[in-house]
Coordinates of C-alpha atoms and ligand atoms in Angstrom, one line a residue:
M1 CA 182.4 106.9 81.0
S2 CA 178.8 108.2 80.7
Y3 CA 178.2 111.9 81.1
V4 CA 176.3 111.3 84.4
D5 CA 179.2 109.2 85.8
E6 CA 181.8 111.8 84.7
V7 CA 179.9 114.7 86.4
Y8 CA 179.3 112.7 89.5
A9 CA 183.0 111.5 89.8
N10 CA 184.2 115.1 89.5
L11 CA 181.7 116.3 92.1
A12 CA 182.5 113.5 94.5
A13 CA 186.2 114.3 94.3
K14 CA 185.6 117.9 95.2
N15 CA 182.9 117.3 97.9
A16 CA 184.1 114.2 99.7
G17 CA 183.2 115.8 103.1
E18 CA 179.6 116.3 102.2
P19 CA 178.0 112.8 102.0
E20 CA 174.3 114.1 102.2
F21 CA 174.9 116.3 99.2
L22 CA 176.5 113.6 97.2
Q23 CA 173.7 111.2 98.1
A24 CA 171.1 113.6 96.9
V25 CA 173.0 114.3 93.6
R26 CA 173.6 110.5 93.1
E27 CA 169.9 109.7 93.4
V28 CA 168.8 112.5 91.1
L29 CA 171.4 111.9 88.4
D30 CA 170.9 108.2 88.4
S31 CA 167.2 108.5 87.8
L32 CA 167.7 111.2 85.1
R33 CA 169.7 108.8 82.9
P34 CA 166.9 108.1 80.5
I35 CA 166.5 111.8 79.6
I36 CA 170.2 112.6 79.8
D37 CA 171.1 109.7 77.5
A38 CA 168.5 110.9 75.0
N39 CA 170.0 114.5 75.0
E40 CA 173.6 113.8 75.9
E41 CA 175.2 115.8 73.1
L42 CA 173.2 118.9 73.7
Y43 CA 173.6 118.8 77.5
R44 CA 177.4 118.1 77.3
S45 CA 177.9 121.0 74.9
Q46 CA 176.1 123.3 77.3
G47 CA 177.8 122.0 80.4
L48 CA 174.3 121.6 81.7
L49 CA 174.9 119.0 84.5
E50 CA 178.2 120.7 85.7
R51 CA 176.2 123.9 86.1
L52 CA 173.2 122.2 87.7
V53 CA 175.2 120.6 90.5
E54 CA 177.2 123.7 91.4
P55 CA 175.2 126.3 93.5
D56 CA 175.0 129.8 92.1
R57 CA 176.5 131.1 95.4
Q58 CA 177.2 129.9 98.9
I59 CA 177.0 132.4 101.7
K60 CA 178.6 131.5 105.1
F61 CA 178.6 134.0 108.0
R62 CA 179.3 134.5 111.6
V63 CA 176.3 134.9 113.9
P64 CA 177.3 136.3 117.3
W65 CA 174.7 136.8 120.0
V66 CA 174.5 137.2 123.8
D67 CA 173.0 134.4 126.0
D68 CA 171.0 134.9 129.2
N69 CA 174.2 134.7 131.3
G70 CA 175.8 137.6 129.4
N71 CA 178.2 135.3 127.5
V72 CA 178.9 135.8 123.8
Q73 CA 177.9 132.8 121.6
V74 CA 179.0 132.4 118.0
N75 CA 177.2 130.2 115.5
I76 CA 177.7 129.8 111.8
G77 CA 174.9 130.9 109.3
Y78 CA 174.4 129.6 105.8
R79 CA 172.4 130.5 102.8
I80 CA 173.0 128.5 99.6
E81 CA 171.3 129.9 96.5
F82 CA 171.3 127.0 94.1
N83 CA 169.5 127.8 90.9
N84 CA 167.1 130.6 89.9
A85 CA 166.5 129.6 86.3
I86 CA 162.7 129.6 86.7
G87 CA 162.1 132.1 89.5
P88 CA 163.6 133.7 92.7
Y89 CA 165.4 131.3 95.1
K90 CA 163.0 129.8 97.6
G91 CA 163.6 127.4 100.4
G92 CA 163.6 126.9 104.1
L93 CA 166.0 127.9 106.9
R94 CA 167.0 125.0 109.3
F95 CA 168.3 125.7 112.8
H96 CA 169.8 122.5 114.2
P97 CA 173.2 121.6 115.6
S98 CA 173.8 119.1 112.8
V99 CA 173.7 121.9 110.1
Y100 CA 176.9 122.4 108.0
A101 CA 177.4 123.3 104.3
G102 CA 176.7 119.6 103.1
I103 CA 173.2 119.5 104.7
I104 CA 172.3 122.9 103.3
K105 CA 173.6 121.9 99.8
F106 CA 171.6 118.7 99.8
L107 CA 168.5 120.5 100.8
G108 CA 169.1 123.3 98.2
F109 CA 169.7 120.8 95.4
E110 CA 166.5 118.8 96.2
Q111 CA 164.6 122.1 96.4
I112 CA 165.4 122.9 92.7
F113 CA 163.3 119.9 91.5
K114 CA 160.7 120.2 94.2
N115 CA 160.0 123.8 93.4
S116 CA 159.9 123.0 89.7
L117 CA 157.3 120.3 90.3
T118 CA 155.0 122.8 92.0
G119 CA 155.1 124.9 88.9
L120 CA 156.3 127.8 91.1
P121 CA 159.6 129.7 91.8
I122 CA 162.9 127.9 92.6
G123 CA 165.7 126.6 94.9
G124 CA 167.7 127.9 97.8
K125 CA 168.2 126.8 101.3
G126 CA 169.9 128.1 104.5
G127 CA 170.2 127.7 108.2
S128 CA 172.5 127.6 111.1
D129 CA 174.1 125.2 113.6
F130 CA 172.1 127.1 116.3
D131 CA 169.9 124.8 118.4
P132 CA 166.7 126.6 119.6
K133 CA 166.0 123.7 122.0
G134 CA 166.3 124.8 125.7
K135 CA 166.9 128.5 124.7
S136 CA 164.8 131.2 126.2
D137 CA 162.6 133.4 123.9
R138 CA 165.0 136.3 124.4
E139 CA 167.9 134.1 123.3
V140 CA 166.1 132.9 120.3
M141 CA 165.2 136.5 119.4
A142 CA 168.8 137.6 119.9
F143 CA 170.0 134.9 117.6
C144 CA 167.4 135.5 114.9
Q145 CA 168.2 139.2 114.9
S146 CA 171.9 138.6 114.5
F147 CA 171.3 136.0 111.8
M148 CA 169.1 138.4 109.8
S149 CA 171.6 141.3 110.3
E150 CA 173.8 139.5 107.8
L151 CA 171.2 137.5 105.7
Y152 CA 169.2 140.6 104.8
K153 CA 171.9 141.7 102.3
Y154 CA 171.2 138.7 100.1
I155 CA 167.4 138.2 100.2
G156 CA 164.4 140.1 98.9
A157 CA 160.8 139.4 97.6
D158 CA 162.1 139.0 94.0
I159 CA 165.6 137.7 94.9
D160 CA 165.4 135.0 97.5
V161 CA 162.6 134.2 99.9
P162 CA 163.4 132.0 102.9
A163 CA 160.9 130.0 104.9
G164 CA 160.9 127.6 107.9
D165 CA 162.3 124.1 108.2
I166 CA 163.5 122.1 111.2
G167 CA 163.9 124.4 114.2
V168 CA 162.4 127.3 112.4
G169 CA 158.7 128.0 113.0
G170 CA 156.4 131.0 113.4
R171 CA 158.3 132.4 116.3
E172 CA 161.7 132.4 114.5
I173 CA 160.2 133.7 111.2
G174 CA 158.5 136.6 113.2
Y175 CA 161.8 137.7 114.8
M176 CA 163.6 137.5 111.5
F177 CA 160.9 139.4 109.6
G178 CA 161.0 142.2 112.3
M179 CA 164.7 142.6 111.9
Y180 CA 164.6 142.5 108.1
K181 CA 162.0 145.3 108.2
K182 CA 164.0 147.4 110.6
L183 CA 167.2 147.0 108.5
T184 CA 165.7 147.7 105.1
G185 CA 162.7 149.8 105.9
R186 CA 160.7 147.6 103.5
Y187 CA 157.5 145.7 104.3
E188 CA 157.5 143.0 101.7
G189 CA 157.0 139.2 101.3
V190 CA 160.6 138.4 101.9
L191 CA 159.9 135.4 104.2
T192 CA 157.1 132.9 104.2
G193 CA 155.5 131.1 107.1
K194 CA 154.7 134.5 108.7
G195 CA 152.0 135.1 111.3
L196 CA 148.5 135.8 110.1
S197 CA 148.6 139.4 111.5
Y198 CA 151.5 140.4 109.3
G199 CA 151.1 138.8 105.9
G200 CA 151.1 135.0 106.6
S201 CA 148.8 132.7 104.7
L202 CA 146.1 130.6 106.2
A203 CA 146.9 126.9 105.8
R204 CA 150.7 127.4 105.5
T205 CA 151.2 125.7 108.9
E206 CA 149.2 122.7 107.8
A207 CA 150.3 122.6 104.2
T208 CA 153.3 120.2 104.1
G209 CA 151.6 117.6 106.2
Y210 CA 148.2 117.9 104.5
G211 CA 149.9 117.8 101.1
V212 CA 151.6 114.5 102.0
L213 CA 148.2 113.0 102.7
Y214 CA 146.6 114.5 99.5
I215 CA 149.3 112.9 97.3
T216 CA 149.1 109.6 99.3
E217 CA 145.3 109.5 98.8
E218 CA 145.8 110.1 95.0
L219 CA 148.5 107.4 94.8
L220 CA 146.3 104.8 96.5
K221 CA 143.3 105.8 94.4
D222 CA 145.3 105.3 91.3
H223 CA 146.2 101.8 92.5
G224 CA 142.6 100.9 93.4
M225 CA 142.9 101.4 97.2
D226 CA 141.2 103.7 99.6
I227 CA 143.0 105.6 102.3
A228 CA 140.1 105.3 104.8
G229 CA 140.7 102.5 107.3
K230 CA 144.4 102.2 106.7
T231 CA 146.9 102.0 109.5
I232 CA 149.7 104.6 109.2
A233 CA 153.1 104.8 110.8
V234 CA 154.4 108.4 111.1
S235 CA 157.8 109.5 112.3
G236 CA 158.6 112.9 113.7
A237 CA 156.5 115.1 115.9
G238 CA 157.1 118.5 114.4
N239 CA 155.3 120.7 111.9
V240 CA 155.1 118.1 109.1
A241 CA 154.3 115.1 111.3
I242 CA 151.6 116.8 113.3
Y243 CA 149.6 117.9 110.3
A244 CA 150.1 114.7 108.4
I245 CA 148.6 112.9 111.4
E246 CA 145.7 115.4 111.5
K247 CA 144.8 115.1 107.8
A248 CA 145.2 111.3 107.9
Q249 CA 142.5 111.2 110.6
Q250 CA 140.3 113.5 108.7
L251 CA 140.5 111.1 105.7
G252 CA 139.5 108.2 107.9
A253 CA 142.9 106.6 108.4
K254 CA 144.5 105.6 111.7
P255 CA 148.0 107.1 112.4
V256 CA 149.4 105.1 115.3
T257 CA 152.9 106.4 115.8
C258 CA 155.0 109.5 116.1
S259 CA 158.6 110.2 117.3
D260 CA 161.1 112.8 118.3
S261 CA 164.9 112.7 118.6
T262 CA 164.8 110.9 121.9
G263 CA 162.0 108.3 121.6
W264 CA 158.7 107.2 119.9
I265 CA 155.1 106.6 120.7
Y266 CA 152.9 103.6 119.7
D267 CA 149.3 104.5 120.3
P268 CA 147.1 101.6 119.0
E269 CA 143.9 103.7 119.6
G270 CA 145.3 106.3 117.1
I271 CA 147.4 109.4 118.0
D272 CA 145.5 112.1 119.9
V273 CA 146.4 115.1 117.7
A274 CA 145.1 117.7 120.1
L275 CA 147.3 116.3 122.9
L276 CA 150.3 116.0 120.5
K277 CA 149.9 119.7 119.6
E278 CA 149.6 120.7 123.2
V279 CA 152.9 118.8 124.1
K280 CA 154.9 119.8 121.0
E281 CA 153.6 123.2 119.8
V282 CA 152.5 124.8 123.1
K283 CA 154.8 123.3 125.8
R284 CA 157.7 122.4 123.5
A285 CA 158.1 119.3 125.6
R286 CA 159.2 115.7 125.1
L287 CA 156.9 112.8 124.0
T288 CA 157.1 111.3 127.5
E289 CA 154.5 114.0 128.4
Y290 CA 152.2 112.7 125.7
A291 CA 152.5 109.1 127.1
A292 CA 151.9 110.3 130.6
A293 CA 148.7 111.9 129.6
R294 CA 147.4 109.1 127.4
P295 CA 146.7 105.7 128.9
S296 CA 146.6 103.9 125.5
A297 CA 150.1 105.1 124.5
Q298 CA 153.3 103.2 124.9
Y299 CA 156.6 105.3 125.0
H300 CA 159.9 103.7 123.8
E301 CA 163.4 105.2 124.0
G302 CA 165.4 105.5 120.7
K303 CA 164.1 104.7 117.3
G304 CA 161.5 102.0 116.3
V305 CA 158.5 103.5 114.5
W306 CA 159.2 101.3 111.5
T307 CA 158.8 98.1 113.5
V308 CA 155.1 98.7 113.8
K309 CA 152.9 96.8 111.3
C310 CA 151.2 99.4 109.0
D311 CA 149.7 99.8 105.5
I312 CA 151.4 103.2 104.9
A313 CA 154.6 104.7 106.3
L314 CA 155.2 108.5 106.3
P315 CA 158.7 109.4 107.4
C316 CA 158.4 113.1 108.5
A317 CA 161.4 113.7 110.8
T318 CA 164.8 114.1 109.1
Q319 CA 167.2 112.8 106.5
N320 CA 168.3 109.1 106.5
E321 CA 166.0 108.1 109.3
L322 CA 164.6 105.0 107.4
D323 CA 167.4 102.6 106.6
L324 CA 167.6 99.1 105.0
D325 CA 166.7 97.3 108.2
D326 CA 163.7 99.6 108.6
A327 CA 162.7 98.9 105.0
K328 CA 162.9 95.2 105.6
A329 CA 160.7 95.5 108.8
L330 CA 158.1 97.5 106.9
V331 CA 158.0 95.1 104.0
A332 CA 157.7 92.2 106.4
G333 CA 154.8 94.0 108.1
G334 CA 152.9 94.3 104.8
V335 CA 153.4 98.1 104.0
K336 CA 151.8 99.1 100.7
A337 CA 153.1 102.7 100.3
V338 CA 155.8 104.9 101.7
C339 CA 155.5 108.7 101.0
E340 CA 158.2 110.9 102.3
G341 CA 157.2 114.0 104.4
A342 CA 160.8 114.8 105.4
N343 CA 163.6 115.6 102.9
M344 CA 165.5 112.4 101.9
P345 CA 164.5 110.4 105.0
T346 CA 164.9 107.1 103.2
T347 CA 168.5 105.9 102.4
L348 CA 169.2 104.9 98.8
E349 CA 169.5 101.2 99.8
A350 CA 166.1 101.3 101.7
T351 CA 164.4 103.0 98.7
K352 CA 165.7 100.3 96.3
Y353 CA 164.6 97.5 98.7
L354 CA 161.1 99.0 99.0
Q355 CA 160.7 99.5 95.3
D356 CA 162.1 96.0 94.5
N357 CA 159.5 94.6 96.9
G358 CA 156.6 96.3 95.1
V359 CA 156.0 99.1 97.7
L360 CA 154.6 102.3 96.2
F361 CA 157.2 105.0 96.9
I362 CA 156.9 108.8 96.5
P363 CA 160.1 110.8 97.2
G364 CA 159.9 113.9 99.4
K365 CA 160.6 116.4 96.5
A366 CA 157.1 115.4 95.3
S367 CA 155.2 114.4 98.4
N368 CA 156.3 117.3 100.7
A369 CA 156.1 120.0 98.0
G370 CA 152.8 121.3 99.5
G371 CA 154.8 123.4 101.9
V372 CA 156.8 125.4 99.4
A373 CA 153.7 125.5 97.1
T374 CA 151.7 127.2 99.8
S375 CA 154.7 129.5 100.5
A376 CA 154.4 130.6 96.9
L377 CA 150.7 131.2 97.5
E378 CA 151.7 133.3 100.4
M379 CA 154.0 135.3 98.2
S380 CA 151.2 135.8 95.7
Q381 CA 148.9 137.1 98.4
N382 CA 151.6 139.5 99.7
S383 CA 152.2 140.9 96.2
E384 CA 148.5 141.4 95.7
R385 CA 148.0 142.7 99.2
L386 CA 145.2 140.2 99.6
S387 CA 144.5 137.2 101.9
W388 CA 142.6 134.2 100.8
S389 CA 140.4 132.0 103.1
F390 CA 141.6 128.7 104.5
E391 CA 139.3 126.8 102.1
E392 CA 140.7 128.7 99.1
V393 CA 144.3 128.0 100.0
D394 CA 143.5 124.3 100.9
Q395 CA 141.7 123.8 97.6
K396 CA 144.6 125.2 95.6
L397 CA 147.0 122.9 97.7
Q398 CA 144.8 119.9 96.8
N399 CA 144.9 120.8 93.1
I400 CA 148.7 121.3 93.2
M401 CA 149.3 117.9 94.9
K402 CA 147.0 116.1 92.4
N403 CA 148.8 117.8 89.6
I404 CA 152.2 116.8 91.0
Y405 CA 151.0 113.2 91.1
K406 CA 149.8 113.4 87.5
E407 CA 153.1 114.9 86.4
I408 CA 155.4 112.4 88.1
S409 CA 153.4 109.4 87.0
S410 CA 153.2 110.5 83.4
A411 CA 156.9 111.4 83.3
A412 CA 157.8 107.9 84.6
K413 CA 155.6 106.3 82.0
R414 CA 157.0 108.5 79.2
Y415 CA 160.5 107.3 79.9
G416 CA 159.5 103.6 80.3
H417 CA 159.6 103.5 84.1
E418 CA 155.9 103.3 84.9
G419 CA 155.2 103.3 88.7
D420 CA 158.7 104.5 89.5
Y421 CA 157.9 107.8 91.1
V422 CA 161.6 108.6 92.0
V423 CA 162.4 108.6 88.3
G424 CA 159.1 110.4 87.5
A425 CA 159.7 113.2 90.1
N426 CA 163.3 113.8 89.1
I427 CA 162.6 113.9 85.4
A428 CA 159.4 116.0 85.6
G429 CA 161.3 118.5 87.9
F430 CA 164.4 118.5 85.8
E431 CA 162.7 119.1 82.4
K432 CA 161.5 122.6 83.1
V433 CA 164.7 123.7 84.8
A434 CA 166.9 122.3 82.0
D435 CA 164.7 124.0 79.3
A436 CA 165.1 127.4 81.1
M437 CA 168.8 127.0 81.7
L438 CA 169.4 126.1 78.0
A439 CA 167.2 129.0 76.8
Q440 CA 169.1 131.5 79.1
G441 CA 172.6 130.6 77.8
I442 CA 175.7 129.7 79.7
C443 CA 175.6 131.9 82.8
Ligands
LIG501 P1 160.3 120.4 113.0 O1 161.5 121.0 113.6 O2 159.0 121.0 113.3 O3 160.2 118.9 113.5 C1 161.2 117.9 113.2 C2 160.9 116.6 113.9 O4 161.8 115.6 113.6 C3 160.9 116.8 115.4 O5 160.0 115.9 116.0 C4 162.3 116.4 115.8 O6 162.5 115.9 117.1 C5 162.6 115.3 114.8 N1 164.0 115.2 114.4 C6 164.8 116.2 114.0 N2 166.1 115.8 113.9 C7 166.0 114.5 114.2 C8 167.0 113.5 114.3 N3 168.3 113.8 113.9 N4 166.7 112.3 114.7 C9 165.4 112.0 115.1 N5 164.4 112.9 115.0 C10 164.7 114.1 114.6 O7 160.6 120.3 111.5 P2 159.6 120.0 110.3 O8 158.5 119.2 110.7 O9 159.3 121.4 109.7 O10 160.6 119.3 109.2 C11 160.6 117.8 109.2 C12 161.2 117.4 107.9 O11 160.4 117.8 106.8 C13 162.6 118.0 107.5 O12 163.3 117.0 106.7 C14 162.3 119.2 106.6 O13 163.3 119.5 105.8 C15 161.1 118.6 105.9 N6 160.2 119.6 105.3 C16 159.6 120.5 106.0 C17 158.7 121.4 105.4 C18 157.9 122.4 106.2 O14 157.1 123.1 105.6 N7 158.1 122.5 107.5 C19 158.5 121.5 104.0 C20 159.2 120.4 103.3 C21 160.0 119.5 103.9 P3 162.9 116.9 118.3 O15 161.6 117.6 118.6 O16 163.4 116.0 119.4 O17 164.0 117.7 117.7

């Protein structure tokens, strides 16, 4: 049995109840085969893969809080610190009812390679099965304060720096930062995605979505295409999707869809991003409100974004939202490129089908790395007690995304897989982490 298959089989036996985590590891290890085969003896002797797939630590805790009716609610909190070989742990917090250890482990594992690709610090992830939807501001604050009253023991500006993810935006980061400061007495860059009045970075809100478009533009250019004039299907209507849509329009493309967990919009005139922000960011309402205010928009229940004919598809909602049937529909509709805004939104079978049919495909760990990259820029500004202009941060973000594209395409070429950006992203991300782990000994 090959080293990869042996490590995967042992992991699968121990983590059978965590399919998302196993899926992420499978995808990474399979595409690392060229580099692992070339260095098998060294990696085996150092137990490198066994150490890579096991988190440094997994923290699971009780989060009690009192709702508006005076009842005690109890949620579960998680922080999984995966690997700090090249810098402090860094990764988002997700508040969503589907959260359990397997989701946080898959996100943390992916984060190792993503962070490495940015050339910045490295991987952890956390969250809770708490659902902020339908909760009052006071309830969200009570939850966030209780969550932080445990988490603060494990994080710090040079230890582990959480950020936002699904269900965690500026409001939640603000409540958690306030509590961290109260408990520790320290004012430090311990969280990113903060408000501008207390250490946040300009362009952090926009960074993930904008970054997806910067790398998409680079990919198309490299293949002799222009993003201007292209029709784009986007899923999601949250932080990543909104700013992907905004930047797509600024680059002259036409995004025609968005979605949330109950339905989706097809707007052939192009999504009205100001209206979408009003509905989702200000009112925190459903997409039916968008349709009601926009005569050109059609609202459909359930999922269906990928049935729309488009040149480019940007899945920006959640894991495994683009399956084999969706991939077939996209190929039939003539899609040329798929760049992931969300983490692991495309199933393994769908990714293979897209690649086998000549669709250019960039995995999330490369294409959505603009968020964590800008979080790292926020950390730099906090350490220096400086704040940079929007243009400065945006320029750095553009350079980082261009660089990531260069790195993943050259790594793919070096190992004989030109144009396979899954292989390229995993190898380029892995190389640096592996070097650091080998240099630091077995620990
Ligand atoms: P948000 O919470 O802002 O938005 C998530 C969007 O996806 C919402 O429209 C939500 O709909 C929809 N969604 C969530 N769960 C489901 C589901 N099970 N089925 C269908 N739709 C769903 O999150 P973000 O935009 O921040 O994150 C989106 C993705 O991008 C995630 O995979 C995240 O890990 C990834 N990511 C985010 C980064 C960031 O900087 N924010 C950085 C890198 C990756 P509804 O409103 O109905 O819940």
